[in-house]
Short mmCIF file of C-alpha atoms in Angstrom, two decimals:
data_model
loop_
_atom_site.label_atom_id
_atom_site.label_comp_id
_atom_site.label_asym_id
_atom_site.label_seq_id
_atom_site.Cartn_x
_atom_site.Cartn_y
_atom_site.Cartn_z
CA UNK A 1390 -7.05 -19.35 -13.37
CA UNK A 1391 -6.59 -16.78 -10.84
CA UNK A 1392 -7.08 -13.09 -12.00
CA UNK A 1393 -4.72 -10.74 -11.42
CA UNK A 1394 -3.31 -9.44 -8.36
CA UNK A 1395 -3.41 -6.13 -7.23
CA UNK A 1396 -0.93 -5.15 -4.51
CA UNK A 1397 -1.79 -3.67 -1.08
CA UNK A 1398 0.24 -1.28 1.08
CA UNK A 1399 0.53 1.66 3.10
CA UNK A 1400 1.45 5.58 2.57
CA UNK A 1401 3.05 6.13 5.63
CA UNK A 1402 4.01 10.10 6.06
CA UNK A 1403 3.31 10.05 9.04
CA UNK A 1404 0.70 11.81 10.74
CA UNK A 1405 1.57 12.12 14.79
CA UNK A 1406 -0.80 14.61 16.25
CA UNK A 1407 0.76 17.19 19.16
CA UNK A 1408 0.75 15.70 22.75
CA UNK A 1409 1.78 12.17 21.56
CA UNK A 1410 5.30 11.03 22.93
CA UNK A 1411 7.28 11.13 19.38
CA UNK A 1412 9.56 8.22 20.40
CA UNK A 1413 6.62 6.23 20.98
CA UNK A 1414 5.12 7.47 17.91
CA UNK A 1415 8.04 6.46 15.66
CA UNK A 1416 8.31 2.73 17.22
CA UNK A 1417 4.66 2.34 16.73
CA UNK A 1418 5.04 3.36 12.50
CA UNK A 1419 7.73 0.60 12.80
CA UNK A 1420 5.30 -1.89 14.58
CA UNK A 1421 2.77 -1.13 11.84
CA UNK A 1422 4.94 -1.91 9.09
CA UNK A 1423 5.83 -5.28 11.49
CA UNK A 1424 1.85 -6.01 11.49
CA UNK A 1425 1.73 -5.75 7.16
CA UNK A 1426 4.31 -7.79 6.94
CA UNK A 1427 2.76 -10.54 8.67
CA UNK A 1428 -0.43 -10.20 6.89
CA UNK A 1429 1.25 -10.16 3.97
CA UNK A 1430 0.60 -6.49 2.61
CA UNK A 1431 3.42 -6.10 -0.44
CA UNK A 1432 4.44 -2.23 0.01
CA UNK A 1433 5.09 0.38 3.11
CA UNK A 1434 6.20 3.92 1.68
CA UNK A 1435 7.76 6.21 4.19
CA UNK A 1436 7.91 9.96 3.68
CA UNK A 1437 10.80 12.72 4.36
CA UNK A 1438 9.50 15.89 5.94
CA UNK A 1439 11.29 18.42 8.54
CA UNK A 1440 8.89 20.98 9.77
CA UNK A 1441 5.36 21.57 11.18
CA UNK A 1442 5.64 18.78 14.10
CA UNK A 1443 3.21 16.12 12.63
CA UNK A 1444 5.01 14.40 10.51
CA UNK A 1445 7.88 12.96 12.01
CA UNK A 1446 10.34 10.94 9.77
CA UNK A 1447 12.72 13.14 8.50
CA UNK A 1448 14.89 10.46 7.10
CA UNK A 1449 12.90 7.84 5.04
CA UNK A 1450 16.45 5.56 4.04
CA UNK A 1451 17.59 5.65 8.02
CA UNK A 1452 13.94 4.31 8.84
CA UNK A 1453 13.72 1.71 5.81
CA UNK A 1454 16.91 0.68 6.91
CA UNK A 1455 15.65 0.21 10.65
CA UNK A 1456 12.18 -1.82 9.49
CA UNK A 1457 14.17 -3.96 6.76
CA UNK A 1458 15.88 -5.62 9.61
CA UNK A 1459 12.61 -6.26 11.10
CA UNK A 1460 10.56 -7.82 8.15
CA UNK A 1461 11.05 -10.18 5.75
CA UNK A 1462 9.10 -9.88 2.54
CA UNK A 1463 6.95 -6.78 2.26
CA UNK A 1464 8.74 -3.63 0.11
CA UNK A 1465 9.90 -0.63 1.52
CA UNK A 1466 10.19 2.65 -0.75
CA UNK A 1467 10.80 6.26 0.34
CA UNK A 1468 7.06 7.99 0.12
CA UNK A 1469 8.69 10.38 -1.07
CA UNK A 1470 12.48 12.10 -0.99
CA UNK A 1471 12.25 15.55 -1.67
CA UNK A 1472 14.96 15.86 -4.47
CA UNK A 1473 15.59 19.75 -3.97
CA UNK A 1474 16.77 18.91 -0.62
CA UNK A 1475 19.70 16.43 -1.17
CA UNK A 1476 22.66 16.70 -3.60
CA UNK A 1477 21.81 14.32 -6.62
CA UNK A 1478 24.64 11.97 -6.03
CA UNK A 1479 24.40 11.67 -2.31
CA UNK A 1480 21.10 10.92 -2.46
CA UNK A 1481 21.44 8.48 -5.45
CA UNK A 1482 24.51 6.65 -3.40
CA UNK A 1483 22.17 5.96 -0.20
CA UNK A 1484 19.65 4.62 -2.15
CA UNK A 1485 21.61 2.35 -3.97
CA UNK A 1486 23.54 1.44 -0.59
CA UNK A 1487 19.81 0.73 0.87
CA UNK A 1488 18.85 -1.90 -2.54
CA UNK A 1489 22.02 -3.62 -1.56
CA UNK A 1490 21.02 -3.63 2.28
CA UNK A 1491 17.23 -4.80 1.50
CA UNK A 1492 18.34 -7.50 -1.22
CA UNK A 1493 16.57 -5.63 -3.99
CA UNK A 1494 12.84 -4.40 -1.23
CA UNK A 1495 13.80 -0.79 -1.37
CA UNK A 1496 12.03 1.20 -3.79
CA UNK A 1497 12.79 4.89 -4.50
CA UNK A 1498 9.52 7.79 -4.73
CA UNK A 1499 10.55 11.04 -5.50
CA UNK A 1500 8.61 14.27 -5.26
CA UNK A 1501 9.92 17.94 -5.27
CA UNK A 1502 8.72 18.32 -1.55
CA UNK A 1503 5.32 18.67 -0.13
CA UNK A 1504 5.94 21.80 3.08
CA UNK A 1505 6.90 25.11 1.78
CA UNK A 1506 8.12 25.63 5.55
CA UNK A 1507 10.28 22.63 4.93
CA UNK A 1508 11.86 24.94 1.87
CA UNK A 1509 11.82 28.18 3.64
CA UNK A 1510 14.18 26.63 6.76
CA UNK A 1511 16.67 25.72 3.30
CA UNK A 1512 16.57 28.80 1.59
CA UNK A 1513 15.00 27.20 -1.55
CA UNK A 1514 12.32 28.67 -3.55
CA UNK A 1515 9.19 27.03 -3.81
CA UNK A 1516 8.97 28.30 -7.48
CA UNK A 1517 12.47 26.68 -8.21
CA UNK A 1518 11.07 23.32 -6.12
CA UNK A 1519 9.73 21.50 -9.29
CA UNK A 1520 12.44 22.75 -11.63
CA UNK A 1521 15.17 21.34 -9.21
CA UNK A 1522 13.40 17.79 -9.15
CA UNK A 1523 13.26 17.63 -12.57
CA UNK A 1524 17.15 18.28 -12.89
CA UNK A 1525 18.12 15.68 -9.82
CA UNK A 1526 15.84 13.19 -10.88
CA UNK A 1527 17.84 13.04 -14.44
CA UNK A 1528 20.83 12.73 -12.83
CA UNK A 1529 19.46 10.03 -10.08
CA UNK A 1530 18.01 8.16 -12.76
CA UNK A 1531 21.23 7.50 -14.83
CA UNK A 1532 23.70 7.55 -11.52
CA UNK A 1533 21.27 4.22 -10.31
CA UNK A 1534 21.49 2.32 -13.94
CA UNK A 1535 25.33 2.60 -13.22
CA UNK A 1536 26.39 5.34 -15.32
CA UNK A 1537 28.88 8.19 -15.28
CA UNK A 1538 26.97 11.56 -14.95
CA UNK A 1539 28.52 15.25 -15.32
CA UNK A 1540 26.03 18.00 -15.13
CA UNK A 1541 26.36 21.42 -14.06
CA UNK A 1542 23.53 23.43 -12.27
CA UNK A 1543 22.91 26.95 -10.29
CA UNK A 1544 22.58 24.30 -7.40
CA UNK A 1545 24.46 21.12 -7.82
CA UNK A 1546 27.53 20.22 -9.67
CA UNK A 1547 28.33 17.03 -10.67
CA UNK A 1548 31.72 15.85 -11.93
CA UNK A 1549 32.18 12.45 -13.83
CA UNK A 1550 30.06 11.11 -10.77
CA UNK A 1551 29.05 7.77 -10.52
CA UNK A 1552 28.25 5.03 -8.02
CA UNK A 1553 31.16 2.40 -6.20
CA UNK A 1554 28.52 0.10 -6.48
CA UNK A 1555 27.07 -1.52 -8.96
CA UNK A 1556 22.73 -1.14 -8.79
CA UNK A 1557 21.84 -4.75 -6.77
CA UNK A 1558 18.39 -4.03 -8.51
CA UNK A 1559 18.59 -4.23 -12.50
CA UNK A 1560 18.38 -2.06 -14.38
CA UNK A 1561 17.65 -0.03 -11.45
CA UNK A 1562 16.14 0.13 -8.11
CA UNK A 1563 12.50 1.35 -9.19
CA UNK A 1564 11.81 5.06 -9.33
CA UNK A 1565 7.89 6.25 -8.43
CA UNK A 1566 7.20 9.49 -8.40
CA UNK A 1567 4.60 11.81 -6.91
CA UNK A 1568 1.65 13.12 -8.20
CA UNK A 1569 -1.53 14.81 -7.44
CA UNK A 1570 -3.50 17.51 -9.11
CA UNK A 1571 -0.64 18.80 -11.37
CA UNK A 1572 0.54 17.32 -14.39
CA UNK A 1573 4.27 18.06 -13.07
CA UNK A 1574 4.67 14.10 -11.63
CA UNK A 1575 3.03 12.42 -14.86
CA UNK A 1576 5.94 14.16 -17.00
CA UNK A 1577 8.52 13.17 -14.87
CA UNK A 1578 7.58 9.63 -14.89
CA UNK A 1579 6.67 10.06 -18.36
CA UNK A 1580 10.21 11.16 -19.46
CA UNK A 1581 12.12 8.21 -17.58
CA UNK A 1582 8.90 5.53 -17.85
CA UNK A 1583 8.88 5.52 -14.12
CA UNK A 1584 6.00 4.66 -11.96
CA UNK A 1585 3.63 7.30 -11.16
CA UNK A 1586 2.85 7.42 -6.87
CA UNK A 1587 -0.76 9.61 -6.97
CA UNK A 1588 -1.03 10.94 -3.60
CA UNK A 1589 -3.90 12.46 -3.75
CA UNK A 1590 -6.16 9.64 -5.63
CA UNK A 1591 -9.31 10.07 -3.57
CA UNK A 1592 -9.48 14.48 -3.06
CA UNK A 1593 -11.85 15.48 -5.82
CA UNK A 1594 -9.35 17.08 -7.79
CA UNK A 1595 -6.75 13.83 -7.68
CA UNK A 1596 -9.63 11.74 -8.29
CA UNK A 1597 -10.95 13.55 -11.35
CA UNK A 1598 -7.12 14.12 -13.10
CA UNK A 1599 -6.29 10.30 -12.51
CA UNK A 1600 -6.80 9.61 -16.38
CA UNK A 1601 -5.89 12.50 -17.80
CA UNK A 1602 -2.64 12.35 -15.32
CA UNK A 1603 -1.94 8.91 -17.21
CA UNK A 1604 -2.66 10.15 -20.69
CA UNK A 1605 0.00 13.13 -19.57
CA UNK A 1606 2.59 10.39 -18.90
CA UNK A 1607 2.12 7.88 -21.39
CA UNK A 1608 2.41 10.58 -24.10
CA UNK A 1609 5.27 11.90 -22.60
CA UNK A 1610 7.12 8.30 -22.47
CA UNK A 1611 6.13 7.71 -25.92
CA UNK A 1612 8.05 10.81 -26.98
CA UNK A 1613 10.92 9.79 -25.13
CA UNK A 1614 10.90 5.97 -25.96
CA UNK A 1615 9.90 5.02 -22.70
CA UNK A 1616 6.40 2.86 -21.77
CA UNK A 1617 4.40 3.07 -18.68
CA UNK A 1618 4.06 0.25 -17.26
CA UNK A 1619 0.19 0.47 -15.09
CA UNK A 1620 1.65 -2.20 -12.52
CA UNK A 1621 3.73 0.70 -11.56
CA UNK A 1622 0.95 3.05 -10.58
CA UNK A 1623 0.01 3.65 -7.21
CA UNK A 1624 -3.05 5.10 -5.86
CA UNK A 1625 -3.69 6.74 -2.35
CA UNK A 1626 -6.37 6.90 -0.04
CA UNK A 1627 -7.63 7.00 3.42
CA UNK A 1628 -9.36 4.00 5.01
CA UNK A 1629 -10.59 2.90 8.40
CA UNK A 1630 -12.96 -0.01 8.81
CA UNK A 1631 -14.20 -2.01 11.18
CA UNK A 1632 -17.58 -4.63 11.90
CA UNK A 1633 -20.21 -2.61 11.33
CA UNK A 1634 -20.23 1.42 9.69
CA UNK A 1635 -21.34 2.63 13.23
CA UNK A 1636 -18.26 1.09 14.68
CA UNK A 1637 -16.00 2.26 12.00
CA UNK A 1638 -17.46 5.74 12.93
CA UNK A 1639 -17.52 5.64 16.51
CA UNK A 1640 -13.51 4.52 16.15
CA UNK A 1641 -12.35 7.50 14.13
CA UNK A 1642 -13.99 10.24 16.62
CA UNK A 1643 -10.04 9.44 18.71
CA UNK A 1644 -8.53 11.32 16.01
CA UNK A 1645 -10.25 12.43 13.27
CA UNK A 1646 -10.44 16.72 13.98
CA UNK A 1647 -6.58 16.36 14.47
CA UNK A 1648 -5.79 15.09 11.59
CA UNK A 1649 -8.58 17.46 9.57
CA UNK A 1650 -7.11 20.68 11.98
CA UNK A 1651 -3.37 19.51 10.82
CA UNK A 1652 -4.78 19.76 7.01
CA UNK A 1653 -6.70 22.71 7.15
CA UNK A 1654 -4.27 25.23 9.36
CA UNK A 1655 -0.75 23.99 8.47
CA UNK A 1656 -0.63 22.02 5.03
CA UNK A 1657 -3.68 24.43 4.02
CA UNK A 1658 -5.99 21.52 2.62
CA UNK A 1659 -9.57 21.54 3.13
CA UNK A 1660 -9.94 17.68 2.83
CA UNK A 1661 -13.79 18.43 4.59
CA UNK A 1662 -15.29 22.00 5.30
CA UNK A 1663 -15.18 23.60 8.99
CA UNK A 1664 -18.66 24.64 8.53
CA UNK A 1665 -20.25 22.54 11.10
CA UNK A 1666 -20.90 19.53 8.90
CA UNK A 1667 -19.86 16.34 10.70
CA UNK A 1668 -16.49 15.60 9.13
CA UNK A 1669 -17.05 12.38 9.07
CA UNK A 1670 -20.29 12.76 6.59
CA UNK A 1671 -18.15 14.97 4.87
CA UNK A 1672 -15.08 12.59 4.16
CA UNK A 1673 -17.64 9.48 3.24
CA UNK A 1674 -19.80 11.74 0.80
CA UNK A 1675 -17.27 13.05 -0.96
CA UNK A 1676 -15.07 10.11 -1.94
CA UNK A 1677 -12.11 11.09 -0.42
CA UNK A 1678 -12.47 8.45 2.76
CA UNK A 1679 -13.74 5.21 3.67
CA UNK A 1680 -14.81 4.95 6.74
CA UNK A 1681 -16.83 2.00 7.34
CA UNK A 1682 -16.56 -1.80 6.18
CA UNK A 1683 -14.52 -4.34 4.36
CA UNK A 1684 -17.79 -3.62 1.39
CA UNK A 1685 -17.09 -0.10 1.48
CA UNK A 1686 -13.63 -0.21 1.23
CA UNK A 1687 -14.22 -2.80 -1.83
CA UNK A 1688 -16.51 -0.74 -3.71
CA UNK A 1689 -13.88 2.34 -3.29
CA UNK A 1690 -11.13 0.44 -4.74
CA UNK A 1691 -13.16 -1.05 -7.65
CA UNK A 1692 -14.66 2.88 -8.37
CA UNK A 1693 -10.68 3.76 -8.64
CA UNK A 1694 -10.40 0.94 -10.93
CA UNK A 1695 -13.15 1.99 -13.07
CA UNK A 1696 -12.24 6.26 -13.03
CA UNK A 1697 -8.18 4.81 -13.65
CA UNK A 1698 -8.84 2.45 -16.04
CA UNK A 1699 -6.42 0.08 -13.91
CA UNK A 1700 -3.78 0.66 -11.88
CA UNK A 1701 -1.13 -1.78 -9.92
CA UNK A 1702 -1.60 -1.06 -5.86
CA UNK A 1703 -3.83 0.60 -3.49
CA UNK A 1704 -2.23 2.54 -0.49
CA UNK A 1705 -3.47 3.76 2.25
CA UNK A 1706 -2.56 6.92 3.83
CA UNK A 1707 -1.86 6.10 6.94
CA UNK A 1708 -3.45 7.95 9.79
CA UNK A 1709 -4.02 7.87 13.54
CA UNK A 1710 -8.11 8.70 13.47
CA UNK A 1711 -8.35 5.75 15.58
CA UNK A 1712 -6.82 3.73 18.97
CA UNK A 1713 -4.08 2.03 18.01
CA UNK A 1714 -5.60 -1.64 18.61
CA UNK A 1715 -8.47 -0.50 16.29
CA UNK A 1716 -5.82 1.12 13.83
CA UNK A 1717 -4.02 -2.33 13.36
CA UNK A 1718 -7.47 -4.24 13.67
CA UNK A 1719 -8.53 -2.08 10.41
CA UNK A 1720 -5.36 -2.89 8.74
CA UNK A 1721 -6.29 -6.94 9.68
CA UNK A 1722 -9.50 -6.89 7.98
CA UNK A 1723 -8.35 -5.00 5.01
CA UNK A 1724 -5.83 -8.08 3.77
CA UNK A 1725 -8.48 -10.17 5.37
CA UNK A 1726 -11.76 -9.28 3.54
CA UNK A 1727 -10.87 -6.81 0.90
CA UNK A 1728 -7.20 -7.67 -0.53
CA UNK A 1729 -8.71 -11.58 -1.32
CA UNK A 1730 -11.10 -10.18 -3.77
CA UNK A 1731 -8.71 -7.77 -6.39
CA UNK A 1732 -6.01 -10.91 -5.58
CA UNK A 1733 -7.98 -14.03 -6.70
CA UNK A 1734 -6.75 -15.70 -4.02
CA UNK A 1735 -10.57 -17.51 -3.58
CA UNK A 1736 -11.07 -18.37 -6.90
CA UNK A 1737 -9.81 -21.70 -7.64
CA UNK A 1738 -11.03 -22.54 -3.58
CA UNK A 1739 -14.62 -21.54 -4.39
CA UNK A 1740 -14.73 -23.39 -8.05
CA UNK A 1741 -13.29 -26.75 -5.78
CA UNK A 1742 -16.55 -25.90 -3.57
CA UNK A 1743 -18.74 -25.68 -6.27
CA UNK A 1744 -17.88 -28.69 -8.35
CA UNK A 1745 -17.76 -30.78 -4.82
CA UNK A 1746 -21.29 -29.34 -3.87
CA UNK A 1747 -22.55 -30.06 -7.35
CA UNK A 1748 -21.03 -33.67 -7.46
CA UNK A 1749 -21.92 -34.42 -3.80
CA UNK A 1750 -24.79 -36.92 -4.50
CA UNK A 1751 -21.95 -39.01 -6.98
CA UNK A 1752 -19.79 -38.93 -4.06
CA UNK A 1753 -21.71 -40.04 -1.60
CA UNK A 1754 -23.10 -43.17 -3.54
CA UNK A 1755 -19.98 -43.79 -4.69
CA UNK A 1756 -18.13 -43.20 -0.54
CA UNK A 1757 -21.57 -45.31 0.50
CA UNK A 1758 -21.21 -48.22 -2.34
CA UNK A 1759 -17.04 -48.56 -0.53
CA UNK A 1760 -18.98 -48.62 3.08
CA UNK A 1761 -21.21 -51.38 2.23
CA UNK A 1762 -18.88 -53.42 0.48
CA UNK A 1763 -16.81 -53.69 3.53
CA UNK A 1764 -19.71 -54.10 5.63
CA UNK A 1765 -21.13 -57.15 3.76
CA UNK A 1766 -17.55 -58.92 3.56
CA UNK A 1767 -17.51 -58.43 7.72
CA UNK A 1768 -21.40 -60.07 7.71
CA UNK A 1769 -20.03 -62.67 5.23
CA UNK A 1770 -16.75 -63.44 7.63
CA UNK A 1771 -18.66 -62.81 11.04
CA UNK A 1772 -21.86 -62.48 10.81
CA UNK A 1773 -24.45 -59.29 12.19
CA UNK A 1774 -23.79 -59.84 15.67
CA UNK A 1775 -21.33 -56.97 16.24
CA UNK A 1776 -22.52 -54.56 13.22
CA UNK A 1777 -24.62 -51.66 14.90
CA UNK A 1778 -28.65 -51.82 13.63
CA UNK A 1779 -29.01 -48.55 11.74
CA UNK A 1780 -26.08 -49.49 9.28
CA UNK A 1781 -28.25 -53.06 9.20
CA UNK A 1782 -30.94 -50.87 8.13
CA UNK A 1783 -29.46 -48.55 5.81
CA UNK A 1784 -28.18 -52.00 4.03
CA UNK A 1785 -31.93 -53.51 3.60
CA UNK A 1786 -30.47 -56.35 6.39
CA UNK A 1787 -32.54 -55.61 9.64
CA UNK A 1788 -34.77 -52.97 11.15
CA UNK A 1789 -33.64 -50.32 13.83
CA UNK A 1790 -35.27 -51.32 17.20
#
């Protein structure tokens, strides 16, 4: 019986360094999602941001939309809207406009957005920023289930509002949302049993609240007569590999110190220190990255599983450390050599080796017993003359010359 299968996908924000044509950029986050499809990763979620010049999708439905027509089977959720930003119901009837679109792949990850410049440029608070997702998200939950919501706040008002459509998806398209460090995401999900999207799995801090983050949530869905649902979890983290651990090193020298200098100046995260260490020795020591081979990024998945206690799909946060033929090489020998062993999709093909390796010598008396019996009705109709010596001699009849 085949054990059970834990999905694979990408967390796709994205990261586009300075100096890299943006068009070019975009298609190629489309092409990447093209490449998982065909190797049959389940998820791609796209993220919403509209400052700072690295990450470039500011519209997560308008790209899902675009890559939808371009795939055929993997799932496409938004990684993640940034409730504050959007009126409840607008946001709520392109969603549910996109799970009609997708025939039931979109899924919807909410967070209360991630770039305090992107809140600045709006004129929201970044103290008000979690209070405002929990408010939309009540309302987006309830407007997607199909019902009539009227709710009056010091930034949205909503009037008997309520979808055209009736939700393709039943009950619901399904709602993630964000977490890292905070216990603000695990009681959100926790309130409307939604699937919890942690970010941040593999940072020290993200990796060392992962349980308590689920206690947080399953408590709070127990108050509320909700369940969480572990399938539903996600968990993030970066990943390059390649052959061999020098080549997975000598690959991510393209890009690496952008991507660090984009964390450490702009979205002030100090994912390695700038104290002369080599980053890379950094990243690998501490957890927070594999960078190496199909074993390494095996054993990181199975120590998430372990610190977890379980989840339902690893992501990886996409990056641009290396080329792109490497990047999409990587991405090959993840659903290659590391997907097959958290899927059991060898099991039942290496017990069928094993029982035909241990029954071999039955089967070959048995297939040499059939030879023989045809050979020696051939003798008895025509004789030796045309049967080659060495099957004479494996029958006891003659000798090879």
């Amino acid at each position: 019986m085949a054990g059970t299968k834990l999905r694979f996908g990408a967390f796709i924000a994205p990261f586009h360094p300075l100096g890299d044509n943006p068009t070019l950029a975009l298609e190629r986050d489309i092409e990447l999602i093209q490449h998982m499809d065909r190797l049959g990763y389940e998820e791609a979620w796209i993220g919403e941001h509209h400052s700072a010049g690295y990450e470039l999708i500011a519209s997560p439905e308008l790209f899902i939309a675009t890559v939808a027509e371009r795939t055929k089977n993997i799932r496409l959720g938004t990684g993640v809207s940034s409730l504050p930003y959007h009126h409840p119901l607008m946001l709520a009837d392109r969603i549910n406009q996109l799970d009609h679109i997708t025939r039931g792949r979109v899924m919807f990850g909410v967070g209360p957005g991630a770039l305090p410049s992107d809140a600045f440029m709006m004129g929201i608070p970044v103290s008000a920023q979690r209070d405002r997702m929990d408010e939309s998200l009540d309302v987006i939950v309830a407007l997607l289930r199909g019902e009539t919501v009227t709710k009056h706040t010091d930034w949205f008002v909503c009037n008997e509002a309520r979808l055209q459509m009736t939700p393709y998806s039943r009950p619901s398209v399904e709602i993630c949302v964000a977490s890292q460090v905070s216990p603000t995401g695990a009681y959100a999900a926790g309130r409307h049993g939604a699937g919890l999207l942690s970010i941040g799995a593999t940072n020290a801090g993200g990796f060392n609240a992962l349980s308590s983050n689920w206690a947080i949530a399953e408590d709070k869905a127990k108050e509320a007569g909700k369940t969480m649902d572990r399938g539903a979890w996600r968990l993030v983290g970066p990943v390059h590999i390649a052959e061999t651990r020098e080549q997975a090193r000598a690959d991510v020298r393209f890009g690496l110190d952008k991507w660090l200098y984009y964390f450490r100046e702009v979205a002030a995260l100090p994912l390695a220190p700038d104290d002369g260490t080599d980053p890379v020795d950094a990243l690998i020591a501490s957890g927070m990255a594999v960078i190496g081979t199909p074993d390494d990024a095996i054993a990181q998945v199975e120590r998430l599983q372990a610190q977890s206690g379980g989840f339902g799909a690893f992501l990886c946060m996409d990056h641009n450390w290396a080329e792109w033929d490497k990047k999409k090489k990587s991405y090959e020998m993840l659903a290659r050599y590391v997907a097959p062993k958290f899927q059991g999709l060898n099991e039942n093909r290496d017990e069928s080796l094993g029982w035909a390796s241990t029954n071999r010598p039955r089967f070959m008396g048995e297939a040499m017993m059939a030879v023989g019996a045809r050979v020696a009705a051939h003798i008895q109709d025509k004789g030796t003359e045309n049967i080659r010596p060495e099957i004479l001699e494996a029958m006891g009849l003659g000798k090879k010359e």
